[in-house]
PDB file of C-alpha atoms in Angstrom:
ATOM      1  CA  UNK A   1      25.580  19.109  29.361  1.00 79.00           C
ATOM      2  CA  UNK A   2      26.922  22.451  28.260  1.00 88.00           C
ATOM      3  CA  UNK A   3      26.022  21.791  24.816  1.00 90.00           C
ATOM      4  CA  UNK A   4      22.131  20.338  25.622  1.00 93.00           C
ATOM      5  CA  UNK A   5      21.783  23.751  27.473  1.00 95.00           C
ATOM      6  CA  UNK A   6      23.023  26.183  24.233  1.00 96.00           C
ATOM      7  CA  UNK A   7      21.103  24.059  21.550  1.00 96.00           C
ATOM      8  CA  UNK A   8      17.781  23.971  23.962  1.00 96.00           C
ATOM      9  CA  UNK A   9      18.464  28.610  24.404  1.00 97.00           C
ATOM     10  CA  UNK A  10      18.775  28.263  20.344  1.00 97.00           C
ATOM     11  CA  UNK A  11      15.936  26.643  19.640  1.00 97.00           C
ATOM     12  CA  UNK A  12      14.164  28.992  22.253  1.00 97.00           C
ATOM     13  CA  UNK A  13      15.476  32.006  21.003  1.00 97.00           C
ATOM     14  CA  UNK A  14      14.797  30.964  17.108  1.00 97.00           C
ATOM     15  CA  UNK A  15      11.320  30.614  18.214  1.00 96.00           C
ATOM     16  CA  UNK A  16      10.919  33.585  19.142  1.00 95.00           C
ATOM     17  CA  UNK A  17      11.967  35.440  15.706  1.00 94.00           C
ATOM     18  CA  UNK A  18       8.606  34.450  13.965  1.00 93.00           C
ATOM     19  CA  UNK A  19       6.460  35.842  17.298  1.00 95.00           C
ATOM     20  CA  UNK A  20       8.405  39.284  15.952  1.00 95.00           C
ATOM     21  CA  UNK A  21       8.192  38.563  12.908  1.00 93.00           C
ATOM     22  CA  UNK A  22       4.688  38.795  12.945  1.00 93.00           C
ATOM     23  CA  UNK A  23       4.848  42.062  15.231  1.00 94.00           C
ATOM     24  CA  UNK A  24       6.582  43.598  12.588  1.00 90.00           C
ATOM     25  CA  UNK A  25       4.030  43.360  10.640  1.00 89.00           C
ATOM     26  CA  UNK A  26       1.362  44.469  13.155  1.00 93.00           C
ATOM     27  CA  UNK A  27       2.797  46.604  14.671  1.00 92.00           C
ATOM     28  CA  UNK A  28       5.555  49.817  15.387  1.00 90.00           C
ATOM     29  CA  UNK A  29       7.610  48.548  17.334  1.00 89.00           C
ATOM     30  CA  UNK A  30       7.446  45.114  16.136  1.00 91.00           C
ATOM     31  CA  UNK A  31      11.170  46.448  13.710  1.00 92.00           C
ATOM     32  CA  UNK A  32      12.782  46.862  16.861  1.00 94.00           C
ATOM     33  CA  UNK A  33      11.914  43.599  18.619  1.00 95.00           C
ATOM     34  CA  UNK A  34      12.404  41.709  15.447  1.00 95.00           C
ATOM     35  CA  UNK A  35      15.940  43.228  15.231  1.00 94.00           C
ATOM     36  CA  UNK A  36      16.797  42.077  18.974  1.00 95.00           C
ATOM     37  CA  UNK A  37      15.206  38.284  18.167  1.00 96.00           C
ATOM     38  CA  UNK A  38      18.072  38.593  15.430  1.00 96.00           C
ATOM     39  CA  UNK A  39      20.713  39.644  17.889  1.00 97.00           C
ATOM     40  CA  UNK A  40      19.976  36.743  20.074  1.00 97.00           C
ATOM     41  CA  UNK A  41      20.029  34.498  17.399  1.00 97.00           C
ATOM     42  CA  UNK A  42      23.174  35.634  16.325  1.00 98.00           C
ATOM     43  CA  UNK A  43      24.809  35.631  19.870  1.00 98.00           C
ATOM     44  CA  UNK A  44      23.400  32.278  20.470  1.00 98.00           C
ATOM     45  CA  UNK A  45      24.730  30.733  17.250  1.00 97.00           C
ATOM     46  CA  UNK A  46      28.214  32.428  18.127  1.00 98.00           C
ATOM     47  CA  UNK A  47      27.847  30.847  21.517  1.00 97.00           C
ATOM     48  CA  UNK A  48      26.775  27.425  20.232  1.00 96.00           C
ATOM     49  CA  UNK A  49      29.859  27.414  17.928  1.00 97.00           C
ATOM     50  CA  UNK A  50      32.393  28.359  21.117  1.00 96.00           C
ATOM     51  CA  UNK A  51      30.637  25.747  22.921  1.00 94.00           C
ATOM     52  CA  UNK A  52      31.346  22.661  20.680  1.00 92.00           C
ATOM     53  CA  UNK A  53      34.954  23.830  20.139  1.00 93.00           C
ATOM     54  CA  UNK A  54      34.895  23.329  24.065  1.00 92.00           C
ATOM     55  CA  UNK A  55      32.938  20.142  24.207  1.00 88.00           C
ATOM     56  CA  UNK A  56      35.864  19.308  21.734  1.00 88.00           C
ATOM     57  CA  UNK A  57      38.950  20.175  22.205  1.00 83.00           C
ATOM     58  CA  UNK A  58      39.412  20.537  25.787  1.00 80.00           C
ATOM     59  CA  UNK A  59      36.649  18.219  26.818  1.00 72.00           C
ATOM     60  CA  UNK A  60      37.756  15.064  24.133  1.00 78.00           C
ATOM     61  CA  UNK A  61      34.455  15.128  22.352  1.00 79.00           C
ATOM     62  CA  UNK A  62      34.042  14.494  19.369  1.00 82.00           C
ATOM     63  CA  UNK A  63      34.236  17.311  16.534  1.00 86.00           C
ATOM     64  CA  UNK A  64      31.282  16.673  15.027  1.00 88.00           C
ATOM     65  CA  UNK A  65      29.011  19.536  17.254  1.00 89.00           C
ATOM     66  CA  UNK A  66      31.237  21.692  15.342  1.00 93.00           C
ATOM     67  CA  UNK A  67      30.334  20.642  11.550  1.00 94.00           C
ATOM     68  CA  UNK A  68      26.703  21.081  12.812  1.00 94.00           C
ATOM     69  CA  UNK A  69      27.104  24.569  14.869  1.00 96.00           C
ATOM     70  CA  UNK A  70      29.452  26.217  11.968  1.00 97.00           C
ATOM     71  CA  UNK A  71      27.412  25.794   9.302  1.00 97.00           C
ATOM     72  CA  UNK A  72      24.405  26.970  11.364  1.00 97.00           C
ATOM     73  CA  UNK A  73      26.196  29.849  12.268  1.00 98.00           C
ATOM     74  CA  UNK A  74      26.472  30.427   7.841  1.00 98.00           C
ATOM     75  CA  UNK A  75      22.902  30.028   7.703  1.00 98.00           C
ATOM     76  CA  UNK A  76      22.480  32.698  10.350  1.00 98.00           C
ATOM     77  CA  UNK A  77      24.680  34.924   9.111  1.00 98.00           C
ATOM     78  CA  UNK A  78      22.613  34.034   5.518  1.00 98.00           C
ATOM     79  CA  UNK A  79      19.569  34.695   7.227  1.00 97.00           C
ATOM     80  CA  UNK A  80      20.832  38.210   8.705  1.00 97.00           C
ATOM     81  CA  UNK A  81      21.656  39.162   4.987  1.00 98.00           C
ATOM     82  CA  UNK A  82      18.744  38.400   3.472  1.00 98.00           C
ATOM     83  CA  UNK A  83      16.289  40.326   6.403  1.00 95.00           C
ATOM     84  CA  UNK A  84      18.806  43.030   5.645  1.00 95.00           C
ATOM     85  CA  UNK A  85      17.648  43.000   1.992  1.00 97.00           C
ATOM     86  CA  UNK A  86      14.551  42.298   2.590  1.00 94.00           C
ATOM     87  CA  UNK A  87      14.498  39.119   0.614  1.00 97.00           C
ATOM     88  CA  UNK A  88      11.368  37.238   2.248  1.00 94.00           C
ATOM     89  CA  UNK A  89      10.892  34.436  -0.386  1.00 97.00           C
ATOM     90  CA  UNK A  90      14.439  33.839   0.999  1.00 98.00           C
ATOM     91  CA  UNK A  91      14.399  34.880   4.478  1.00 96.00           C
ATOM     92  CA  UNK A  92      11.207  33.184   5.596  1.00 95.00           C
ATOM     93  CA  UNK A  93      12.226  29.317   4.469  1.00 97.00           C
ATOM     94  CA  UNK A  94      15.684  30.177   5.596  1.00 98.00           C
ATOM     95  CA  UNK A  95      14.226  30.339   9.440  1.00 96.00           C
ATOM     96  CA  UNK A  96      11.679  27.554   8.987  1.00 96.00           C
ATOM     97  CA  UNK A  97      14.792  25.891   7.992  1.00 97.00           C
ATOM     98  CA  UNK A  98      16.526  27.088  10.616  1.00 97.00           C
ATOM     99  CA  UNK A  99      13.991  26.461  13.432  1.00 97.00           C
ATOM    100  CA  UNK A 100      13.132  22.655  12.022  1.00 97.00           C
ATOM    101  CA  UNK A 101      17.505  22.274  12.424  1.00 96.00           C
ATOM    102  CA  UNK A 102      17.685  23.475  15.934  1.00 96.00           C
ATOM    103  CA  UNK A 103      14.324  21.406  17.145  1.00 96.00           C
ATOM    104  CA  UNK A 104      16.067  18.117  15.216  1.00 95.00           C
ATOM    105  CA  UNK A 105      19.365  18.867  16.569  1.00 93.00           C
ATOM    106  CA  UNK A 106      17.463  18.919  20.092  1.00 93.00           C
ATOM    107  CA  UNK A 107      16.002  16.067  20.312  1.00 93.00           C
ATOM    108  CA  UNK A 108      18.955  14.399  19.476  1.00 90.00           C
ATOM    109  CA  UNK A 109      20.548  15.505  22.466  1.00 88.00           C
ATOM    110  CA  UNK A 110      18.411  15.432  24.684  1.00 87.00           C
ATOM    111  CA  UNK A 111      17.047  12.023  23.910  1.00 86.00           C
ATOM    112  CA  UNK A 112      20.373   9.949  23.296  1.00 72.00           C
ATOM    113  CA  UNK A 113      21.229  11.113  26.883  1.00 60.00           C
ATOM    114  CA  UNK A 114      17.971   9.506  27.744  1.00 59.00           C
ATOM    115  CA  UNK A 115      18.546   6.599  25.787  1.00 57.00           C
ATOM    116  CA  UNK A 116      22.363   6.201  27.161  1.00 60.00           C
ATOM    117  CA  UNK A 117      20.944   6.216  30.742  1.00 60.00           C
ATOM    118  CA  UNK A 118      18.150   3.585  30.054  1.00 61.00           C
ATOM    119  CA  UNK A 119      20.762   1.219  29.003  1.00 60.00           C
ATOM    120  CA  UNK A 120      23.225   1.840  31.976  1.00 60.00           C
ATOM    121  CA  UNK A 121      20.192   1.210  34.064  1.00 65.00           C
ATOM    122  CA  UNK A 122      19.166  -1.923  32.724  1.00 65.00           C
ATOM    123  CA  UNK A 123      22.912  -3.455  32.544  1.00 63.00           C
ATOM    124  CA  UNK A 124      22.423  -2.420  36.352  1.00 63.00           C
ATOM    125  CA  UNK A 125      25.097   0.385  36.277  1.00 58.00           C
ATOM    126  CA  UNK A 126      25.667   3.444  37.424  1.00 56.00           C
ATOM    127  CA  UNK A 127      23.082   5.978  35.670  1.00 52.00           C
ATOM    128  CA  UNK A 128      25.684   8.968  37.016  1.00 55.00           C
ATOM    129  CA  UNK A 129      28.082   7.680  35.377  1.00 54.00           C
ATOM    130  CA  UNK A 130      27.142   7.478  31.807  1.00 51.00           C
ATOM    131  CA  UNK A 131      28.962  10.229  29.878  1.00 55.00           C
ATOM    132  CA  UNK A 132      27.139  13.002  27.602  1.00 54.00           C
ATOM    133  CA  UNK A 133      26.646  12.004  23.878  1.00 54.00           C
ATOM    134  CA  UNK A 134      28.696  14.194  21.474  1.00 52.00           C
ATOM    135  CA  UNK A 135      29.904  11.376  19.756  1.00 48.00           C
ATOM    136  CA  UNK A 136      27.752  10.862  17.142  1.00 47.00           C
ATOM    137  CA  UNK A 137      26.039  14.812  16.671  1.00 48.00           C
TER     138      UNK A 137
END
C-alpha cells in the first residue's frame, strides 16, 4: 500500500517538471520553480528507494521494488547532472524516460492489486484479505 502511494506522488511530482520546464522558458521565475520540481523529484526518488527497502526487509516482500527504485534514483541523480550542465539533448529524453518509467511502474501496481482482488472474489474469498503485490515488481 505504502509503495502504490510513493510510486503514484512520483509519477505526480515527475509530471510536474515539464509544466516548469516550460515556465522556464516563458518565464522569470519559471528557474526557480523548475529547481523545486527537481527537489521533489529527488526527495521522492529518495523516498521511493527507503520505501521498498521497507516493503522488503521488514515487511517480507520481495526485493525486487528495490532493483526498480535504485536505479531510478541513478537516473535522477543523471538527470540532476545533466540540467546542471545544461545538457538538453540529454536532459529532456532522460525525463520522458523517466516519466514513461514511473507511469509503467504505476500501472503495474495499481492494477495487479486490482487483478489479485478480482480473483479472490471470484474463488469467493475474502477480497480484504488478499495481500499487496510486490512480488513480481
Amino acid at each position: 500500500m505504502l509503495l502504490r502511494a510513493v510510486i503514484t506522488l512520483q509519477t505526480l511530482v515527475l509530471f510536474s517538471a515539464p509544466i516548469t520546464a516550460g515556465l522556464l522558458l516563458s518565464s522569470s521565475g519559471g528557474r526557480a520553480l523548475h529547481s523545486v520540481s527537481a527537489y521533489g523529484v529527488f526527495t521522492v526518488a529518495v523516498l521511493h528507494l527507503v520505501t521498498a527497502i521497507l516493503v522488503w526487509r521488514p515487511g517480507g516482500g520481495s526485493p525486487r521494488p528495490i532493483l526498480y527504485a535504485a536505479v531510478f534514483m541513478g537516473l535522477t541523480l543523471a538527470q540532476i547532472a545533466l540540467g546542471i550542465a545544461h545538457v538538453k539533448t540529454l536532459h529532456v529524453p532522460l525525463g520522458v524516460l523517466m516519466f514513461g518509467m514511473s507511469v509503467l511502474q504505476l500501472s503495474r501496481v495499481w492494477t495487479d492489486r486490482r487483478a489479485q482482488v478480482a480473483a479472490a472474489g471470484r474463488r469467493g474469498g475474502d477480497v480484504h484479505a488478499v495481500p499487496a503485490p510486490v512480488d513480481h515488481l
